[in-house]
mmCIF file of C-alpha atoms in Angstrom:
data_model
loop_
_atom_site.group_PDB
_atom_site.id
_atom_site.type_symbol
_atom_site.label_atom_id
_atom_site.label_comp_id
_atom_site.label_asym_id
_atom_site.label_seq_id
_atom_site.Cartn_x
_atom_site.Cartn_y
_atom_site.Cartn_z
ATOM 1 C CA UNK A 1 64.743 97.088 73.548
ATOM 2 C CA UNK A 2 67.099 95.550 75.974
ATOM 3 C CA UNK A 3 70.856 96.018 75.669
ATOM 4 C CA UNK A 4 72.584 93.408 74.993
ATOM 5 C CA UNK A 5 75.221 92.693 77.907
ATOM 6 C CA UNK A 6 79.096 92.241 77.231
ATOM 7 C CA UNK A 7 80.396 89.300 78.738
ATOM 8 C CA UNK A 8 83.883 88.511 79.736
ATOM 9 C CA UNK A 9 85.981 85.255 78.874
ATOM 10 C CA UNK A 10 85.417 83.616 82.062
ATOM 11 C CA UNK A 11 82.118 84.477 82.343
ATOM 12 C CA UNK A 12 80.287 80.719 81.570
ATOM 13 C CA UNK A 13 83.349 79.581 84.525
ATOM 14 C CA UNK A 14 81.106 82.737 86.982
ATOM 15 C CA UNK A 15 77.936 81.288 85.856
ATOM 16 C CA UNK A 16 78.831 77.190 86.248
ATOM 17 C CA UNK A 17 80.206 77.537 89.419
ATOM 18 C CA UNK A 18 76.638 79.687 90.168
ATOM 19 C CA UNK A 19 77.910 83.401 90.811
ATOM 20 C CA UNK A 20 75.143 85.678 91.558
ATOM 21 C CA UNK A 21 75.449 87.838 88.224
ATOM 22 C CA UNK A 22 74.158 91.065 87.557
ATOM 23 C CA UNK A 23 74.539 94.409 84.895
ATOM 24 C CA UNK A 24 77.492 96.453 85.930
ATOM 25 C CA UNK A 25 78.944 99.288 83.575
ATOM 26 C CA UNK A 26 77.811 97.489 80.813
ATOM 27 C CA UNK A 27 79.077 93.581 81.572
ATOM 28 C CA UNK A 28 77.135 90.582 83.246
ATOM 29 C CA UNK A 29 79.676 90.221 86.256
ATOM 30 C CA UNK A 30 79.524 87.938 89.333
ATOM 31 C CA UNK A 31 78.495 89.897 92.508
ATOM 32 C CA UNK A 32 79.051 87.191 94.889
ATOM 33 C CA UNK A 33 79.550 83.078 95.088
ATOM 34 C CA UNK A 34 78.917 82.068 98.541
ATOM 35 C CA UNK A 35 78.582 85.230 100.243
ATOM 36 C CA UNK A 36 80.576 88.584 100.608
ATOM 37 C CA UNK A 37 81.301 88.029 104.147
ATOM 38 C CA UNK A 38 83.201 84.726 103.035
ATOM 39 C CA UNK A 39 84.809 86.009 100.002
ATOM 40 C CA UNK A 40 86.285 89.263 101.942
ATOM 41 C CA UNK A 41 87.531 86.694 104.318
ATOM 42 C CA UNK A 42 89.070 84.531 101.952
ATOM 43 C CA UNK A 43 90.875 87.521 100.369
ATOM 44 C CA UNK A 44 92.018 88.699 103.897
ATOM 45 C CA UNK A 45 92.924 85.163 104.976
ATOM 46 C CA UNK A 46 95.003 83.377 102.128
ATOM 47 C CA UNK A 47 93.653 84.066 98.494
ATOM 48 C CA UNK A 48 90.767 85.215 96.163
ATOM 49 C CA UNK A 49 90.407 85.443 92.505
ATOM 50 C CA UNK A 50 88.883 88.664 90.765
ATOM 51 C CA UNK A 51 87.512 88.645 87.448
ATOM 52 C CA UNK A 52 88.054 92.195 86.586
ATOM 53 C CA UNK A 53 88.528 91.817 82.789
ATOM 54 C CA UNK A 54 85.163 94.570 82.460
ATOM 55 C CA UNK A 55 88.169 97.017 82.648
ATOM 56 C CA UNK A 56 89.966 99.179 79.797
ATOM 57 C CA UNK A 57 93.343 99.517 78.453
ATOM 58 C CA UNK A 58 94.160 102.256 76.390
ATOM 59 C CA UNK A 59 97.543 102.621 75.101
ATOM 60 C CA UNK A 60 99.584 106.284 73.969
ATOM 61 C CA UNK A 61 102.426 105.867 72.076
ATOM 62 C CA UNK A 62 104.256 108.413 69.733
ATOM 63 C CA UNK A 63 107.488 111.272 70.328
ATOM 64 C CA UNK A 64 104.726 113.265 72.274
ATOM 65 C CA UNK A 65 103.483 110.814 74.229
ATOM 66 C CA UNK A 66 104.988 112.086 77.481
ATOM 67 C CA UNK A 67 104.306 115.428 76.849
ATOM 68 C CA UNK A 68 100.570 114.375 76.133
ATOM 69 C CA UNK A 69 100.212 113.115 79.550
ATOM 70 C CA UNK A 70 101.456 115.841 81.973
ATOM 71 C CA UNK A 71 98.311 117.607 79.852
ATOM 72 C CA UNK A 72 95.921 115.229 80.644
ATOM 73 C CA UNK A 73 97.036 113.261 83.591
ATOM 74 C CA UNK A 74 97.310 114.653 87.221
ATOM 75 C CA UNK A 75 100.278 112.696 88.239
ATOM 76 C CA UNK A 76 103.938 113.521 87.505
ATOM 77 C CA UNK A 77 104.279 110.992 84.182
ATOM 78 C CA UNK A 78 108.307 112.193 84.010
ATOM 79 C CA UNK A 79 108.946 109.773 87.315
ATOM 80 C CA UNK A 80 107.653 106.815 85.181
ATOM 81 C CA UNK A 81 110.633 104.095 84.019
ATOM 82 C CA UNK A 82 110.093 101.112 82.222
ATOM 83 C CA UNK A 83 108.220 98.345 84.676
ATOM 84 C CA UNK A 84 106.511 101.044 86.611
ATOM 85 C CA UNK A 85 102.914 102.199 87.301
ATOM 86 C CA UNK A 86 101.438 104.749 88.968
ATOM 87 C CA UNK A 87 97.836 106.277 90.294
ATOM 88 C CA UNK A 88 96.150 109.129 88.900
ATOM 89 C CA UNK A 89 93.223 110.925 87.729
ATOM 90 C CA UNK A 90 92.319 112.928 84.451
ATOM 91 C CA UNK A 91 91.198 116.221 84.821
ATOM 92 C CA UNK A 92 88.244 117.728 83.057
ATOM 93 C CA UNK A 93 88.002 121.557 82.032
ATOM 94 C CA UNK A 94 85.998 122.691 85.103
ATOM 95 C CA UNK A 95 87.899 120.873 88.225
ATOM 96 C CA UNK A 96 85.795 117.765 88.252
ATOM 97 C CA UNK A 97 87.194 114.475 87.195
ATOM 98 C CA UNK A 98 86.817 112.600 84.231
ATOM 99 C CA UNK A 99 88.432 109.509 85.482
ATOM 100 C CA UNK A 100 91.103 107.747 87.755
ATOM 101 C CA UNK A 101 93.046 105.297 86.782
ATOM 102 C CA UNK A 102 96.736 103.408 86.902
ATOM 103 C CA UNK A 103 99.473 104.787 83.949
ATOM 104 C CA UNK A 104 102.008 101.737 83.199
ATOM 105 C CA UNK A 105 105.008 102.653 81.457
ATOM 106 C CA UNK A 106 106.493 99.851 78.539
ATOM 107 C CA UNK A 107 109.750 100.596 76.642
ATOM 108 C CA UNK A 108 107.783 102.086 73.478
ATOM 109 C CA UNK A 109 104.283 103.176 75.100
ATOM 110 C CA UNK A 110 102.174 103.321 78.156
ATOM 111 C CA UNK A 111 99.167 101.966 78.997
ATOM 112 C CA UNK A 112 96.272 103.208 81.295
ATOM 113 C CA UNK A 113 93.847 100.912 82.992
ATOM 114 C CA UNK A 114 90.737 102.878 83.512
ATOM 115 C CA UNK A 115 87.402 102.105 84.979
ATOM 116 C CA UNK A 116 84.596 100.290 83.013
ATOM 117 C CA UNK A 117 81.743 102.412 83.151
ATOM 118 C CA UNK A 118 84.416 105.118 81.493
ATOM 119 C CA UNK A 119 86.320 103.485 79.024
ATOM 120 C CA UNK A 120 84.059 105.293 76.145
ATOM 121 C CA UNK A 121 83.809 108.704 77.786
ATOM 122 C CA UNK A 122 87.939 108.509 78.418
ATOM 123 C CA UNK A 123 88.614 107.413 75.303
ATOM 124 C CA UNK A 124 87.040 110.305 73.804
ATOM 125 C CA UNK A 125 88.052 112.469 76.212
ATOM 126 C CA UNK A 126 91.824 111.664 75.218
ATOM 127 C CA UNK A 127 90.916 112.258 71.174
ATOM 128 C CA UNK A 128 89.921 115.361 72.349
ATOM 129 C CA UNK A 129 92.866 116.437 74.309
ATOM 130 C CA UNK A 130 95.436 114.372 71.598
ATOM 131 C CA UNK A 131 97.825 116.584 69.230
ATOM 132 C CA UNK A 132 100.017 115.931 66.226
ATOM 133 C CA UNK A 133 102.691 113.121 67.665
ATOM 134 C CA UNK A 134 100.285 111.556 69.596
ATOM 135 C CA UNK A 135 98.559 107.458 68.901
ATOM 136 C CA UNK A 136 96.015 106.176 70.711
ATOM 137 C CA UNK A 137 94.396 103.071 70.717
ATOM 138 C CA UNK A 138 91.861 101.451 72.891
ATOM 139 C CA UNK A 139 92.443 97.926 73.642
ATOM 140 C CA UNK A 140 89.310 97.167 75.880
ATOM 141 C CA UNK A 141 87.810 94.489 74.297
ATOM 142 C CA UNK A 142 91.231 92.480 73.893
ATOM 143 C CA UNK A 143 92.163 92.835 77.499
ATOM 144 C CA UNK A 144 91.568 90.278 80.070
ATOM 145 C CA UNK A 145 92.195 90.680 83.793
ATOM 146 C CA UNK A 146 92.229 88.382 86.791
ATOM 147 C CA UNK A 147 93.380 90.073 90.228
ATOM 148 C CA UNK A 148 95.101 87.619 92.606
ATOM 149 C CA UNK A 149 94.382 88.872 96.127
ATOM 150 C CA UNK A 150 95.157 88.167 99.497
ATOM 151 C CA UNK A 151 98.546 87.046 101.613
ATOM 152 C CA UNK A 152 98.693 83.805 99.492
ATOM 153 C CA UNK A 153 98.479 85.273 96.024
ATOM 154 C CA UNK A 154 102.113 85.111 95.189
ATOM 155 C CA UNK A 155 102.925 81.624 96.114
ATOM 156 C CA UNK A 156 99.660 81.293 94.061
ATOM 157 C CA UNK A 157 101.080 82.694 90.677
ATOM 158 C CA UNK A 158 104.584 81.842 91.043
ATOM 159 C CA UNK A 159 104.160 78.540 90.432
ATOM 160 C CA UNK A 160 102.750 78.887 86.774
ATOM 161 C CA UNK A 161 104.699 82.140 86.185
ATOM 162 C CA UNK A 162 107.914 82.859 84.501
ATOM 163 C CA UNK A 163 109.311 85.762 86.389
ATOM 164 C CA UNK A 164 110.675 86.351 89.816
ATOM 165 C CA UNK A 165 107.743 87.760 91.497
ATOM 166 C CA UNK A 166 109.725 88.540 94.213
ATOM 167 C CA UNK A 167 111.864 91.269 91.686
ATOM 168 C CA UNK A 168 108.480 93.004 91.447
ATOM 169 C CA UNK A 169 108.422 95.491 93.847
ATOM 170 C CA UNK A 170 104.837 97.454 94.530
ATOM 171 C CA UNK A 171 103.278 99.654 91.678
ATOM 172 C CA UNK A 172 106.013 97.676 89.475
ATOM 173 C CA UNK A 173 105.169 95.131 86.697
ATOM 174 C CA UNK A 174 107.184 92.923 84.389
ATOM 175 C CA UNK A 175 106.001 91.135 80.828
ATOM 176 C CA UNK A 176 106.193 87.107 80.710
ATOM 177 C CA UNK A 177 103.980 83.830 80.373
ATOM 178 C CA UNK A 178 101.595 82.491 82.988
ATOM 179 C CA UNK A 179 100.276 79.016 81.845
ATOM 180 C CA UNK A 180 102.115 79.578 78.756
ATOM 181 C CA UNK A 181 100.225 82.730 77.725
ATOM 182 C CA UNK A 182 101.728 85.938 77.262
ATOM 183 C CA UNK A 183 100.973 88.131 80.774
ATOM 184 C CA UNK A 184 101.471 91.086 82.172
ATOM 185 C CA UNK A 185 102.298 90.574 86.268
ATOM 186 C CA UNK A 186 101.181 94.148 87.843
ATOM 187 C CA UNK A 187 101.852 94.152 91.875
ATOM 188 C CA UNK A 188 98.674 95.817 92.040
ATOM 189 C CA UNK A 189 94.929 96.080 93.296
ATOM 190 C CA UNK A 190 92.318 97.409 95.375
ATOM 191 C CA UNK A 191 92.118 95.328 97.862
ATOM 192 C CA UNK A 192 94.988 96.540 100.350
ATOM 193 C CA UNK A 193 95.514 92.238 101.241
ATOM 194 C CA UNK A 194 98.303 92.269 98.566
ATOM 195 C CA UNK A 195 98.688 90.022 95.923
ATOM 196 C CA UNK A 196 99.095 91.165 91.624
ATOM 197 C CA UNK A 197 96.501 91.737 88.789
ATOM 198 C CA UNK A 198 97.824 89.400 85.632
ATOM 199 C CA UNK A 199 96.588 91.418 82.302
ATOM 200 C CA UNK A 200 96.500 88.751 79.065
ATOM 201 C CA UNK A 201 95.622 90.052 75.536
ATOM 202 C CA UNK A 202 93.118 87.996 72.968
ATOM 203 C CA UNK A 203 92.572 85.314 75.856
ATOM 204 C CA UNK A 204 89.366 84.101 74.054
ATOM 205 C CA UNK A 205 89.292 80.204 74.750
ATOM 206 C CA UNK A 206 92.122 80.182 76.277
ATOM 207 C CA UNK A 207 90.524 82.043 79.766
ATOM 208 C CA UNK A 208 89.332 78.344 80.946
ATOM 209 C CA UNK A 209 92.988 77.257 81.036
ATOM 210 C CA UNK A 210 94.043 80.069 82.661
ATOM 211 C CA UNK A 211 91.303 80.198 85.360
ATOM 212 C CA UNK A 212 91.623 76.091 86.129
ATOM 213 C CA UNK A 213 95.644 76.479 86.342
ATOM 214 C CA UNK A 214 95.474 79.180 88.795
ATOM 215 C CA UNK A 215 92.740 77.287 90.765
ATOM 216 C CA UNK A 216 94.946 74.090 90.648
ATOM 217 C CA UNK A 217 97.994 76.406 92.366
ATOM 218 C CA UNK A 218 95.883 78.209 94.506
ATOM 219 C CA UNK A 219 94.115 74.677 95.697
ATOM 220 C CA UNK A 220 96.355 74.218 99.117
ATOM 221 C CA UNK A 221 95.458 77.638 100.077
ATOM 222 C CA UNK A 222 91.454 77.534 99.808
ATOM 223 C CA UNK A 223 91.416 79.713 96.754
ATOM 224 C CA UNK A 224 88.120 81.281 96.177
ATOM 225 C CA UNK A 225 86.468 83.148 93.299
ATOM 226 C CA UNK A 226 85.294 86.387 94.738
ATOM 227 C CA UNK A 227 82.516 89.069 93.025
ATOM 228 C CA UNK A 228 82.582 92.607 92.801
ATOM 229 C CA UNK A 229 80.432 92.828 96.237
ATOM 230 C CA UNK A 230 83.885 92.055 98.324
ATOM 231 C CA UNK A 231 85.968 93.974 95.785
ATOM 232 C CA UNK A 232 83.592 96.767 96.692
ATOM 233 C CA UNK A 233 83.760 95.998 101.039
ATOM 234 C CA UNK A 234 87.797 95.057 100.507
ATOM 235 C CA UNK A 235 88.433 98.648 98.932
ATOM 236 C CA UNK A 236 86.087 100.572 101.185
ATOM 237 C CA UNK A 237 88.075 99.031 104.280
ATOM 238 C CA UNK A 238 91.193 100.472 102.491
ATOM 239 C CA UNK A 239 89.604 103.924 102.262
ATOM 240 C CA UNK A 240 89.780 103.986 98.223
ATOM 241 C CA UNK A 241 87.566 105.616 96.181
ATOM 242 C CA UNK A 242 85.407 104.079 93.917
ATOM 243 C CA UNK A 243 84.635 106.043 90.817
ATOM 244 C CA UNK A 244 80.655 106.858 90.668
ATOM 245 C CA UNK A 245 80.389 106.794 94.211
ATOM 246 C CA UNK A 246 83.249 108.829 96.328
ATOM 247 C CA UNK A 247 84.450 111.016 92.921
ATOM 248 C CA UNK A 248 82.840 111.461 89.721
ATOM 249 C CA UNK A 249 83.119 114.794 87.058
ATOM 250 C CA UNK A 250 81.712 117.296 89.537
ATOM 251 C CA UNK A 251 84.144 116.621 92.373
ATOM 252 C CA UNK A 252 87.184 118.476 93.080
ATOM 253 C CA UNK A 253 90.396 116.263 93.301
ATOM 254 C CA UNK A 254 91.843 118.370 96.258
ATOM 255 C CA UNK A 255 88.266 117.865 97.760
ATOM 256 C CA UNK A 256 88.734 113.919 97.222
ATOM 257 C CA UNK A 257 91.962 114.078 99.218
ATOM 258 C CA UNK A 258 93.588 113.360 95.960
ATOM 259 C CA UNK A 259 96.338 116.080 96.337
ATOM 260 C CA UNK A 260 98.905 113.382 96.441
ATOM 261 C CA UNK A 261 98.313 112.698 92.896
ATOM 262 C CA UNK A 262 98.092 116.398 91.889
ATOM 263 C CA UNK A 263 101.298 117.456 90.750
ATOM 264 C CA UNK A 264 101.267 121.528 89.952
ATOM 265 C CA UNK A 265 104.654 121.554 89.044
ATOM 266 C CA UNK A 266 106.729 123.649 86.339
ATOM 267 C CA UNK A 267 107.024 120.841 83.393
ATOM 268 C CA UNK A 268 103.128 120.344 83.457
ATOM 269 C CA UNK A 269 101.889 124.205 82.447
ATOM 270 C CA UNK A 270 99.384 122.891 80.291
ATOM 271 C CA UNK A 271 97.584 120.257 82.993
ATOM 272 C CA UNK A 272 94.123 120.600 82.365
ATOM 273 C CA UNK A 273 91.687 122.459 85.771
ATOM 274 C CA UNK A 274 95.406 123.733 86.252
ATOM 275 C CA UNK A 275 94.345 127.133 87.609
ATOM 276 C CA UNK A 276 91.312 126.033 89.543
ATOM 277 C CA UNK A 277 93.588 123.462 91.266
ATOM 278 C CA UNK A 278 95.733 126.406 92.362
ATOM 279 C CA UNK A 279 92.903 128.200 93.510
ATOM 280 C CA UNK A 280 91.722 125.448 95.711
ATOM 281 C CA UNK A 281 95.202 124.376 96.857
ATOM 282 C CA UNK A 282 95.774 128.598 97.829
ATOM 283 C CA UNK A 283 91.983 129.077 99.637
ATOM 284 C CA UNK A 284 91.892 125.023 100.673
ATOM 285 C CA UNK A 285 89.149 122.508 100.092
ATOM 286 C CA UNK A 286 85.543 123.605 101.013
ATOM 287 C CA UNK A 287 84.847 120.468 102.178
ATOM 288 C CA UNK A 288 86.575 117.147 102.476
ATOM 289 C CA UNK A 289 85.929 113.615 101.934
ATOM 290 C CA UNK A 290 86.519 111.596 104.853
ATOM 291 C CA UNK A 291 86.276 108.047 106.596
ATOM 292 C CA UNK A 292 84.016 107.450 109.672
ATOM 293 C CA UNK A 293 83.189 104.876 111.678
ATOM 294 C CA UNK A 294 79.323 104.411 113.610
ATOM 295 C CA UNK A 295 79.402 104.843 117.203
ATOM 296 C CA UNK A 296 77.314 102.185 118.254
ATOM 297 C CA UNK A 297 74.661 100.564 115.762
ATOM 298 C CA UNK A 298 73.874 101.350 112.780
ATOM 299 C CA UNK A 299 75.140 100.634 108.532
ATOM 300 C CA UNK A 300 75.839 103.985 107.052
ATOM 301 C CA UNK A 301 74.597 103.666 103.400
ATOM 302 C CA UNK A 302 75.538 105.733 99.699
ATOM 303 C CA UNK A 303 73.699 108.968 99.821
ATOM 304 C CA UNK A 304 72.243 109.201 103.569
ATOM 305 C CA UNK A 305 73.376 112.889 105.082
ATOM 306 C CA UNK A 306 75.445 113.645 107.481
ATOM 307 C CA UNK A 307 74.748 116.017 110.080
ATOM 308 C CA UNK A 308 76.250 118.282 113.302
ATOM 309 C CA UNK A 309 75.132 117.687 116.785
ATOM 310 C CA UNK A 310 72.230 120.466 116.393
ATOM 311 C CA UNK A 311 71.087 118.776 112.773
ATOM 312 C CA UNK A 312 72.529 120.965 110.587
ATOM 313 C CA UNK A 313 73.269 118.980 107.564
ATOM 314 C CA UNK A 314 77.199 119.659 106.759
ATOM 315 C CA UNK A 315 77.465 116.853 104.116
ATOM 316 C CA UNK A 316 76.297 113.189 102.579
ATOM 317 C CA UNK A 317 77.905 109.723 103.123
ATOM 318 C CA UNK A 318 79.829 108.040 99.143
ATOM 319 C CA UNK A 319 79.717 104.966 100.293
ATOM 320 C CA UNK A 320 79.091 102.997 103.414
ATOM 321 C CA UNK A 321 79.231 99.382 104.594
ATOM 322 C CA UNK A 322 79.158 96.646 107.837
ATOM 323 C CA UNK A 323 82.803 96.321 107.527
ATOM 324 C CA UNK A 324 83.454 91.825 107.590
ATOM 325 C CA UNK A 325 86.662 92.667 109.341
ATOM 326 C CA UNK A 326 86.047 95.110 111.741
ATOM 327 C CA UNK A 327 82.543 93.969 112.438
ATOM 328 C CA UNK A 328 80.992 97.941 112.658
ATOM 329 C CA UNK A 329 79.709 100.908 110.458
ATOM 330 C CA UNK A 330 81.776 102.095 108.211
ATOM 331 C CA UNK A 331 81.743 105.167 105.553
ATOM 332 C CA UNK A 332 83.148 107.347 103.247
ATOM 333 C CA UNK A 333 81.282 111.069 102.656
ATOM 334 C CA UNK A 334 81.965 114.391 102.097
ATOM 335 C CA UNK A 335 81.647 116.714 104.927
ATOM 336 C CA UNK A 336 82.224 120.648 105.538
ATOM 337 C CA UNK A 337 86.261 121.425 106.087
ATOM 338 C CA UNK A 338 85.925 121.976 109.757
ATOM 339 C CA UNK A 339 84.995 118.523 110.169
ATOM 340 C CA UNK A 340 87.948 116.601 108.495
ATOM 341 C CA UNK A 341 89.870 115.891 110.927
ATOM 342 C CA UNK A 342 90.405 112.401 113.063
ATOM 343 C CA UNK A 343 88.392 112.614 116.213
ATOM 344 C CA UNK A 344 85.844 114.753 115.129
ATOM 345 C CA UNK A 345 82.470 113.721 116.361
ATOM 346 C CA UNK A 346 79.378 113.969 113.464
ATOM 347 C CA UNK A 347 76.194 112.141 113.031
ATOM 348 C CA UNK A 348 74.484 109.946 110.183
ATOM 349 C CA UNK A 349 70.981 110.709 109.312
ATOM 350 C CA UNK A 350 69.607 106.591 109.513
ATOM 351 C CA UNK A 351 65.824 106.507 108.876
ATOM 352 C CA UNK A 352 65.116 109.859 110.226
ATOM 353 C CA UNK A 353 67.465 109.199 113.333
ATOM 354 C CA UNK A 354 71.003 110.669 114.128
ATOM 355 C CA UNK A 355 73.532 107.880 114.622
ATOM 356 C CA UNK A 356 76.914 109.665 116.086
ATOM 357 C CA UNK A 357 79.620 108.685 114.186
ATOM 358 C CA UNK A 358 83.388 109.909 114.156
ATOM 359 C CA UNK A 359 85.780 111.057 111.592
ATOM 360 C CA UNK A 360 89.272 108.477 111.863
ATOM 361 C CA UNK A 361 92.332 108.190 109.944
ATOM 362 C CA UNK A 362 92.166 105.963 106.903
ATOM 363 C CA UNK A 363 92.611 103.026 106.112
ATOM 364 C CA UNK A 364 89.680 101.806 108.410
ATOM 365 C CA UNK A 365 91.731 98.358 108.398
ATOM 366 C CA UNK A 366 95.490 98.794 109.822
#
């Protein structure tokens, strides 16, 4: 038998305005409108609208919530104030990861958006890990989220919103009303074109109001509705990783280039992988994911390998596109340690034929 597809709120808006849907992690989500080209444009240009609301929210409260998670998160949690967020990843026992996601920190409790395709494996995940002075609660199917992208986004929002969006600096997020409705403003995404993610709880009917106000402010810009097929081009010109693809329970953060998240510090003993982080941050990575761009013609795709100028294969490209902006091959992929670094000259294995490619510094778009 079939499973049945979730659907989000706005998801007869995706389907009248004739969105190309398909399954992902569970949901029937638009892929594209007009075409990904023109939506990464858009987003680039002045401002697209993401419907993102196939996301979780899980929310830890309790006197041992912060002490819960340094265990489980990778991040230093300590740092977090009231109106903050911040990027990390969960651990799992061996050195892989479970998931990554963004903490947000509320007066009483925090909340972390994690990916879709996870939100039942994290949630469990957390049981496991929880102790005595510890509440969880997973709020996925009462969260709704739009992401407002692109250099036009603010002026977009402000003019329905209640707050100062200009007092919200990056990775910062206040509580007010948008249209009315109780929102969260998060000066957030994955886009790298700037712009804020607006979280609502039990939107239910109320997601067609939402969606037509913020199309009526966004009007003398262009506004657009963009699918996950730009989401997936906009991030990949950023250089971020997309869970499933460029990280997934076998990789090794340090591996991922997620060091910068991976705090080994004295109040976290108990961080889960702790000693195999060590071990990898004493001996370094193995190997290292990078971004490369084709020399020449040529769409690097998920899973091709990547080999040395003799053949030797010395890794496997995560995920790969024709960048819209940048008009050429570009990748994300794993390769051996002694070929991380900017300048380095490797080769895509394309249909049998070695495409030279060469390692740069991310983001891909400056």
């Amino acid at each position: 038998m079939e499973e049945q597809l979730k659907v989000t709120p706005f998801h007869d808006i995706h389907v009248s305005l004739g969105a190309k849907m398909a399954p992902f992690a569970g949901y029937d989500m638009p892929i594209q409108y007009e075409s990904i080209n023109a939506e990464h444009m858009a987003v680039l240009n002045s401002v697209g609208v993401f419907d993102v609301s196939h996301m979780g929210g899980v929310t830890v409260s309790g006197p041992k919530a912060l002490e819960f998670l340094q265990k489980v998160c990778s991040n230093d949690i300590s740092k977090l104030v009231p109106g903050k967020a911040q990027y990390n990843y969960m651990p799992n026992d061996h050195g892989g990861i479970v998931d990554d996601f963004i903490v947000y920190r509320f007066e009483d409790h925090y909340m972390l958006a994690v990916n879709a395709a996870n939100i039942e494996k994290d949630f469990a995940w957390l049981q496991k890990n929880a102790f005595e002075g510890v509440e969880l609660e997973n709020k996925s199917d009462r969260v709704s989220i739009l992401a407002i992208q692109g250099p036009n986004a603010k002026a977009t929002i402000q003019k329905e919103a209640d707050v100062n969006l200009d007092e919200i600096p990056y990775y910062c997020f206040k509580e007010g009303h948008f249209a009315g409705l109780d929102a969260i403003f998060s000066n957030t995404g994955y886009t790298g074109a700037g712009g804020f993610e607006l979280y609502f709880f039990d939107l239910g009917k109320n997601a067609e109001k939402v969606w037509n106000t913020l199309f009526a402010a966004g009007k003398e810009f262009g506004i657009k509705p963009v699918g996950l097929g730009a989401r997936d081009t906009l991030r990949l010109e950023m250089g971020f990783c997309l869970y499933g693809n460029d990280i997934d329970d076998t990789t090794n953060p340090l591996e991922a280039g997620l060091g910068w998240v991976t705090k080994l510090i004295d109040s976290k003993p108990d961080l889960n992988s702790r000693a195999i982080l060590e071990k990898t941050k004493a001996e370094g990575p193995k190997q290292r994911l990078v971004g490369f761009e084709i020399i020449g013609k040529g769409i690097p795709r998920h899973g091709y390998d990547l080999v040395d100028a003799e053949g030797k294969k010395i890794g496997h490209v995560t995920s790969g596109t024709m960048s819209p902006a940048l008009k050429k091959g570009i990748a994300l992929g794993y390769v051996d340690a002694a070929y991380k670094d900017p300048g380095s000259k490797i080769f895509v294995s394309i249909r049998d034929k070695a495409v030279e490619a060469e390692v740069v510094k991310l983001p891909f778009r400056k």
